[in-house]
Amino acid sequence: MKNTNEQVQYKILSIDPWLKPFYRDIALRMQRNTDVRRSLIGDAADLSSFANGYMYFGFNRTEDGWVYREWLPGADEVHLFGEFNDWNRSSHPLERIAGGVWEIRLPGADALKHGQLVKIHVRRGEQSFDRIPTYIRRVVRDSSNNFNGQIWYPPKRFFWTDGNYKKRKLTTPVIYEAHIGMAQEREGIGSYREFADYNLDRIAGLGYNTIQLMAIQEHPYYASFGYQVTNFFAASAWYGVPEDLKYLINKAHEKNMFVLLDVVHSHACPNTAEGLNMMDGTEDQYFLPGERGWHQAWGTKCFDYGKHEVLHFLLSNLKFWQEEYHFDGFRFDGVTSMIYHDHALGSNFGSYDQYFSMNTNVEAVTYLQLANELVHAVNPFAITIAEEMSGMPGMCIP
């Protein structure tokens, strides 16, 4: 790895000689990437095999039924409940296994059925509360304006016809950014299928070869434009069912178009009833503790990129959207906010010193390095875009 790092440093220094005074800072970042990567996966070459959290956590079918797992290190008791047990909060306890993980096995293929609503009931100390499973793939709102997780395992699986997925390289992306709900001319919220059937031909006819979709990860507040995510593995129910999103992407691929996900890993919705916040009753399970965990300008929670479990969650999330929905890459939202401890609020970045200071969140930089490596390990032709306004040196170097 040392020789590789030196080669990368030489490349960036040849691109911008003004970085030579910061050679040591760049070398330390590269070494940190190497060290964190090794601590996650050892000396294995395959980062993709590490990012399989969605195959272990959440609801998964087994040979004789179902298994549900959740990482809740701060919890004292966890119960699964929902339509399958008449909303009984005590009849189906989870067992605590290693590493703060809780598990329950439900024998029988019909123990859980497609479309059933589910939640978990968590106790920490004298407090108890309901939560939506973290890796749930669909979340729906009921008549009382409450949100529930929904088992999504349709008997007829979606059949992909996009044979060129992962096989085609796009030399020059010409990107059309769209919000599914706002992309229709009629009054109301548009749907995945409407977008696919009425907009794709028009977009392609205008010369675009790439579509970047906003607001796909589940968010309860529609006016947030999708930037306050609660359920990171759930395709938003605002626009239809998961198969409808697959239909859209499949149809775009049939037209030789790429589809990018506007992914929000820079922060998360502070809601507790729907999102990750206080999942196990602690503030720092997924997020930084105290004031560091609050984005004062956005009123959202800030991830702890130094925690291995958080890296596993976020990297697994990227691979999930590639493998489950065939996204061709990502536009990472809010990267500037991620890579500075003060979120770069009020900074003018008039000096290179501002890129290599105590204000730089090197843990977030390492996460982005790992994320970029992972995305291209899953699909070597994937596109990654950073919404980054400070001009961090090296952000667009592989």
Coordinates of C-alpha atoms in Angstrom, one line a residue:
M1 CA 0.0 0.0 0.0
K2 CA 2.9 2.4 0.6
N3 CA 4.0 2.4 -3.0
T4 CA 0.4 2.9 -4.1
N5 CA 0.0 5.9 -1.7
E6 CA 3.2 7.5 -3.0
Q7 CA 2.0 7.2 -6.6
V8 CA -1.3 8.8 -5.7
Q9 CA 0.4 11.6 -3.8
Y10 CA 2.8 12.2 -6.7
K11 CA -0.2 12.4 -9.1
I12 CA -2.0 15.0 -7.0
L13 CA 1.1 17.1 -6.5
S14 CA 1.8 17.1 -10.2
I15 CA -1.7 18.3 -10.8
D16 CA -1.4 21.1 -8.3
P17 CA 2.1 22.0 -7.1
W18 CA 0.7 24.4 -4.6
L19 CA -0.1 21.3 -2.5
K20 CA 3.6 20.4 -1.9
P21 CA 3.7 22.1 1.5
F22 CA 0.8 19.8 2.6
Y23 CA 2.5 16.6 1.4
R24 CA 2.6 15.2 5.0
D25 CA -1.1 15.9 5.5
I26 CA -2.0 14.1 2.3
A27 CA 0.2 11.2 3.2
L28 CA -1.5 11.0 6.7
R29 CA -4.9 10.9 5.0
M30 CA -3.9 8.1 2.7
Q31 CA -2.3 6.1 5.6
R32 CA -5.5 6.6 7.6
N33 CA -7.5 5.2 4.7
T34 CA -5.2 2.2 4.6
D35 CA -5.4 1.7 8.4
V36 CA -9.2 2.0 8.6
R37 CA -9.7 -0.3 5.6
R38 CA -7.5 -2.9 7.2
S39 CA -9.3 -2.7 10.5
L40 CA -12.6 -3.3 8.7
I41 CA -11.7 -6.1 6.4
G42 CA -8.1 -7.2 7.3
D43 CA -5.9 -7.8 4.4
A44 CA -8.8 -8.9 2.1
A45 CA -8.9 -7.2 -1.2
D46 CA -12.7 -7.2 -1.5
L47 CA -14.4 -4.3 0.2
S48 CA -17.7 -5.3 -1.5
S49 CA -18.0 -8.5 0.6
F50 CA -17.8 -6.4 3.7
A51 CA -20.7 -4.2 2.7
N52 CA -23.4 -6.8 3.0
G53 CA -25.2 -5.5 6.1
Y54 CA -28.6 -5.7 4.4
M55 CA -28.2 -9.4 3.9
Y56 CA -27.6 -10.0 7.6
F57 CA -29.6 -7.3 9.4
G58 CA -33.3 -6.6 8.9
F59 CA -35.8 -9.2 7.7
N60 CA -34.4 -12.1 5.6
R61 CA -35.8 -15.4 4.5
T62 CA -34.2 -18.6 5.7
E63 CA -34.8 -22.3 4.7
D64 CA -37.4 -22.7 7.4
G65 CA -38.8 -19.3 7.9
W66 CA -37.5 -15.8 8.7
V67 CA -34.7 -14.2 10.7
Y68 CA -34.7 -10.6 11.9
R69 CA -31.7 -8.9 13.3
E70 CA -31.0 -5.3 14.6
W71 CA -27.9 -3.6 16.0
L72 CA -29.1 -2.0 19.3
P73 CA -26.1 -2.0 21.7
G74 CA -27.8 0.3 24.2
A75 CA -31.0 -1.7 24.5
D76 CA -32.0 -3.8 27.5
E77 CA -34.9 -5.6 25.8
V78 CA -36.2 -5.7 22.3
H79 CA -39.5 -7.2 21.0
L80 CA -40.8 -7.5 17.5
F81 CA -44.5 -6.8 17.0
G82 CA -47.0 -5.9 14.3
E83 CA -49.9 -7.3 12.3
F84 CA -48.5 -10.8 12.4
N85 CA -49.1 -11.0 16.2
D86 CA -52.0 -8.6 16.6
W87 CA -49.6 -5.8 17.7
N88 CA -48.6 -7.6 20.9
R89 CA -45.5 -5.8 22.2
S90 CA -44.4 -8.7 24.5
S91 CA -45.0 -12.0 22.7
H92 CA -41.9 -12.0 20.4
P93 CA -38.7 -11.1 22.3
L94 CA -35.4 -10.9 20.5
E95 CA -32.3 -12.5 21.9
R96 CA -29.1 -10.5 22.4
I97 CA -26.1 -12.0 20.6
A98 CA -22.6 -10.8 20.1
G99 CA -21.7 -7.1 19.4
G100 CA -24.9 -5.5 20.6
V101 CA -26.9 -7.4 17.9
W102 CA -30.4 -8.7 18.7
E103 CA -32.0 -11.6 16.8
I104 CA -35.3 -13.5 16.5
R105 CA -36.0 -16.5 14.3
L106 CA -39.6 -17.1 13.1
P107 CA -40.2 -20.6 11.8
G108 CA -42.5 -21.1 8.8
A109 CA -42.6 -19.3 5.5
D110 CA -45.9 -17.7 6.5
A111 CA -44.7 -16.5 9.9
L112 CA -44.4 -13.1 8.2
K113 CA -46.4 -12.2 5.1
H114 CA -45.8 -9.7 2.3
G115 CA -47.4 -6.4 3.1
Q116 CA -47.7 -6.9 6.9
L117 CA -46.9 -3.9 9.1
V118 CA -44.2 -4.3 11.7
K119 CA -42.3 -2.4 14.4
I120 CA -40.0 -3.1 17.3
H121 CA -40.5 -2.2 21.0
V122 CA -37.3 -1.3 22.8
R123 CA -36.6 -0.9 26.5
R124 CA -33.6 0.9 27.9
G125 CA -33.6 1.2 31.6
E126 CA -37.1 2.5 32.7
Q127 CA -37.8 3.9 29.2
S128 CA -39.6 2.0 26.5
F129 CA -40.5 3.1 23.0
D130 CA -41.5 1.9 19.5
R131 CA -39.1 2.1 16.5
I132 CA -39.2 1.2 12.8
P133 CA -36.6 -1.5 11.9
T134 CA -33.4 0.1 10.6
Y135 CA -33.0 -2.0 7.4
I136 CA -36.7 -2.0 6.5
R137 CA -37.3 -1.7 2.8
R138 CA -40.7 0.0 2.8
V139 CA -42.3 2.4 5.2
V140 CA -46.0 3.5 5.0
R141 CA -48.2 6.1 6.7
D142 CA -51.4 5.0 8.4
S143 CA -54.7 6.9 8.7
S144 CA -53.5 8.4 12.0
N145 CA -50.5 9.8 10.3
N146 CA -48.2 7.3 12.0
F147 CA -45.4 5.4 10.1
N148 CA -44.9 1.7 10.2
G149 CA -42.4 -0.6 8.6
Q150 CA -43.8 -3.0 6.0
I151 CA -42.6 -6.5 5.1
W152 CA -41.8 -6.3 1.4
Y153 CA -41.4 -9.7 -0.1
P154 CA -43.7 -9.9 -3.1
P155 CA -44.5 -13.5 -4.3
K156 CA -43.6 -12.4 -7.9
R157 CA -40.1 -11.0 -8.1
F158 CA -39.3 -8.1 -10.5
F159 CA -37.8 -9.3 -13.7
W160 CA -34.9 -7.1 -14.9
T161 CA -34.3 -6.8 -18.6
D162 CA -31.5 -4.3 -18.5
G163 CA -28.7 -6.5 -19.7
N164 CA -26.2 -3.7 -20.1
Y165 CA -26.3 -2.8 -16.4
K166 CA -22.6 -2.9 -15.1
K167 CA -21.4 -3.5 -18.6
R168 CA -21.6 -0.1 -20.2
K169 CA -19.3 2.9 -19.6
L170 CA -20.6 6.4 -20.0
T171 CA -17.8 8.7 -21.2
T172 CA -19.6 12.0 -20.9
P173 CA -22.7 12.1 -18.7
V174 CA -25.3 14.8 -19.6
I175 CA -27.4 14.9 -16.4
Y176 CA -31.1 15.7 -16.0
E177 CA -31.8 16.2 -12.3
A178 CA -35.4 15.3 -11.3
H179 CA -37.8 15.0 -8.3
I180 CA -40.3 12.3 -9.1
G181 CA -43.2 13.9 -7.2
M182 CA -42.7 17.3 -8.9
A183 CA -42.0 16.1 -12.4
Q184 CA -45.6 15.8 -13.5
E185 CA -47.7 18.6 -15.1
R186 CA -50.9 17.5 -13.2
E187 CA -51.7 18.7 -9.7
G188 CA -50.5 16.3 -7.0
I189 CA -47.5 14.1 -6.4
G190 CA -46.2 12.2 -9.4
S191 CA -45.4 8.5 -9.4
Y192 CA -42.4 6.4 -10.4
R193 CA -44.4 4.9 -13.3
E194 CA -45.7 8.2 -14.5
F195 CA -42.1 9.5 -14.7
A196 CA -41.0 6.4 -16.6
D197 CA -43.9 6.3 -19.0
Y198 CA -44.3 10.1 -19.7
N199 CA -40.9 11.7 -19.1
L200 CA -38.1 9.3 -20.1
D201 CA -38.7 9.7 -23.9
R202 CA -38.8 13.5 -23.6
I203 CA -35.6 13.6 -21.5
A204 CA -33.7 11.4 -23.9
G205 CA -35.0 13.4 -26.8
L206 CA -33.5 16.5 -25.3
G207 CA -30.1 14.9 -25.4
Y208 CA -29.7 13.8 -21.8
N209 CA -28.1 10.4 -21.2
T210 CA -28.2 10.4 -17.4
I211 CA -31.0 11.0 -14.8
Q212 CA -30.2 12.0 -11.3
L213 CA -33.1 11.3 -8.9
M214 CA -33.7 13.3 -5.8
A215 CA -35.7 12.3 -2.7
I216 CA -35.7 8.5 -3.2
Q217 CA -34.6 7.5 0.3
E218 CA -37.7 7.5 2.6
H219 CA -38.5 10.9 4.2
P220 CA -41.7 11.7 6.1
Y221 CA -41.5 15.5 5.4
Y222 CA -42.2 15.9 1.7
A223 CA -41.1 19.6 1.7
S224 CA -37.6 18.6 2.8
F225 CA -37.0 17.6 -0.9
G226 CA -35.8 14.3 0.4
Y227 CA -32.9 15.7 2.4
Q228 CA -34.1 14.6 5.8
V229 CA -33.9 10.8 5.4
T230 CA -35.4 8.5 8.1
N231 CA -35.3 5.1 6.5
F232 CA -32.1 4.7 4.4
F233 CA -33.0 1.3 2.8
A234 CA -36.6 2.2 1.9
A235 CA -37.6 3.5 -1.5
S236 CA -39.9 6.4 -0.8
A237 CA -43.6 5.4 -0.7
W238 CA -44.5 8.9 -1.8
Y239 CA -44.3 7.8 -5.4
G240 CA -45.3 4.2 -5.4
V241 CA -44.1 0.7 -4.5
P242 CA -40.5 -0.6 -4.9
E243 CA -41.3 -2.4 -8.1
D244 CA -42.4 0.8 -9.6
L245 CA -38.9 2.4 -9.0
K246 CA -37.3 -0.7 -10.5
Y247 CA -39.6 -0.3 -13.5
L248 CA -38.4 3.2 -14.0
I249 CA -34.7 2.3 -13.8
N250 CA -35.2 -0.7 -16.0
K251 CA -36.9 1.4 -18.6
A252 CA -34.2 4.0 -18.5
H253 CA -31.5 1.4 -18.9
E254 CA -33.4 0.0 -21.9
K255 CA -33.0 3.5 -23.4
N256 CA -29.2 3.3 -22.7
M257 CA -29.6 6.0 -20.0
F258 CA -27.7 5.9 -16.6
V259 CA -29.7 6.5 -13.4
L260 CA -27.9 8.1 -10.4
L261 CA -29.3 8.3 -6.8
D262 CA -29.0 11.5 -4.9
V263 CA -27.8 9.8 -1.8
V264 CA -27.9 11.5 1.6
H265 CA -25.1 10.3 3.9
S266 CA -24.2 13.8 5.2
H267 CA -26.8 13.9 7.9
A268 CA -30.1 12.4 8.9
C269 CA -33.6 13.4 10.1
P270 CA -33.8 13.9 13.9
N271 CA -37.1 12.2 14.2
T272 CA -37.1 9.3 16.7
A273 CA -40.5 7.7 15.8
E274 CA -39.4 7.0 12.2
G275 CA -35.6 7.4 11.9
L276 CA -32.3 6.4 13.3
N277 CA -32.2 8.9 16.1
M278 CA -32.3 7.3 19.6
M279 CA -32.9 3.8 18.0
D280 CA -31.5 2.1 21.1
G281 CA -32.3 4.9 23.5
T282 CA -28.8 6.5 23.2
E283 CA -27.9 9.7 21.2
D284 CA -24.6 8.3 19.9
Q285 CA -25.5 5.0 18.4
Y286 CA -25.2 6.3 14.8
F287 CA -24.4 9.9 15.5
L288 CA -21.8 12.0 17.2
P289 CA -22.6 12.8 20.9
G290 CA -23.7 16.2 22.2
E291 CA -23.5 19.4 20.2
R292 CA -21.2 17.7 17.6
G293 CA -24.1 15.5 16.7
W294 CA -26.4 18.4 15.7
H295 CA -26.2 20.3 12.5
Q296 CA -27.2 23.7 13.8
A297 CA -28.1 25.2 10.4
W298 CA -30.1 22.2 9.2
G299 CA -31.5 20.9 12.5
T300 CA -30.4 17.4 11.7
K301 CA -28.2 14.6 13.1
C302 CA -24.5 14.2 12.1
F303 CA -23.1 10.7 11.6
D304 CA -20.1 9.4 13.5
Y305 CA -17.9 8.3 10.6
G306 CA -15.2 7.1 13.0
K307 CA -17.4 4.2 14.2
H308 CA -17.0 1.0 12.4
E309 CA -20.7 0.0 12.7
V310 CA -21.7 3.3 11.1
L311 CA -19.2 2.8 8.2
H312 CA -20.7 -0.7 7.8
F313 CA -24.2 0.7 7.7
L314 CA -23.5 3.4 5.2
L315 CA -21.3 1.3 2.9
S316 CA -23.9 -1.4 2.9
N317 CA -26.5 1.2 2.0
L318 CA -24.6 2.2 -1.1
K319 CA -24.2 -1.4 -2.2
F320 CA -27.9 -2.1 -1.5
W321 CA -29.0 0.6 -3.9
Q322 CA -26.7 -0.7 -6.6
E323 CA -27.6 -4.3 -6.3
E324 CA -31.3 -4.1 -5.4
Y325 CA -32.3 -1.2 -7.7
H326 CA -29.5 -1.1 -10.3
F327 CA -28.5 2.5 -9.8
D328 CA -25.5 3.4 -11.9
G329 CA -23.9 5.6 -9.2
F330 CA -24.5 8.4 -6.8
R331 CA -24.4 12.1 -6.3
F332 CA -23.3 12.4 -2.6
D333 CA -25.3 15.3 -1.0
G334 CA -23.8 17.7 1.4
V335 CA -20.1 16.7 1.1
T336 CA -18.8 20.1 2.2
S337 CA -20.8 19.8 5.4
M338 CA -19.4 16.3 6.0
I339 CA -15.7 17.1 5.7
Y340 CA -15.5 20.1 8.0
H341 CA -16.4 20.0 11.7
D342 CA -18.1 23.4 11.5
H343 CA -19.8 22.3 8.2
A344 CA -17.9 25.1 6.5
L345 CA -20.5 27.6 7.6
G346 CA -19.2 31.1 6.8
S347 CA -15.9 29.9 5.4
N348 CA -14.6 31.5 2.2
F349 CA -11.7 29.0 1.6
G350 CA -9.3 31.7 0.5
S351 CA -6.3 29.7 1.7
Y352 CA -5.1 26.1 1.3
D353 CA -4.5 26.0 5.0
Q354 CA -8.3 25.7 5.5
Y355 CA -8.2 22.3 3.8
F356 CA -5.6 20.9 6.1
S357 CA -6.5 22.1 9.5
M358 CA -8.0 20.8 12.8
N359 CA -11.4 21.8 11.3
T360 CA -11.2 19.1 8.6
N361 CA -13.2 16.0 9.5
V362 CA -10.7 13.4 8.4
E363 CA -13.0 10.5 9.4
A364 CA -15.6 11.8 6.9
V365 CA -12.8 12.1 4.3
T366 CA -11.9 8.4 5.0
Y367 CA -15.5 7.4 4.6
L368 CA -15.7 9.0 1.2
Q369 CA -12.6 7.3 0.1
L370 CA -14.0 3.9 1.2
A371 CA -17.4 4.8 -0.4
N372 CA -15.8 5.6 -3.7
E373 CA -13.8 2.4 -3.7
L374 CA -16.8 0.3 -2.8
V375 CA -19.1 1.8 -5.4
H376 CA -16.6 1.0 -8.2
A377 CA -15.9 -2.4 -6.7
V378 CA -19.6 -3.2 -7.2
N379 CA -19.7 -1.6 -10.6
P380 CA -16.5 -0.5 -12.2
F381 CA -18.4 1.8 -14.6
A382 CA -20.3 3.6 -11.9
I383 CA -20.4 7.4 -11.6
T384 CA -19.7 9.1 -8.3
I385 CA -20.3 12.9 -7.9
A386 CA -19.6 15.0 -4.8
E387 CA -21.7 18.1 -4.0
E388 CA -18.7 19.9 -2.6
M389 CA -18.3 23.6 -2.7
S390 CA -15.1 24.3 -0.8
G391 CA -12.8 22.8 -3.5
M392 CA -11.2 20.2 -1.3
P393 CA -8.0 19.1 -3.2
G394 CA -8.2 15.5 -4.5
M395 CA -12.0 15.2 -4.2
C396 CA -12.3 14.2 -7.9
I397 CA -9.2 12.0 -8.1
P398 CA -10.1 8.2 -8.0

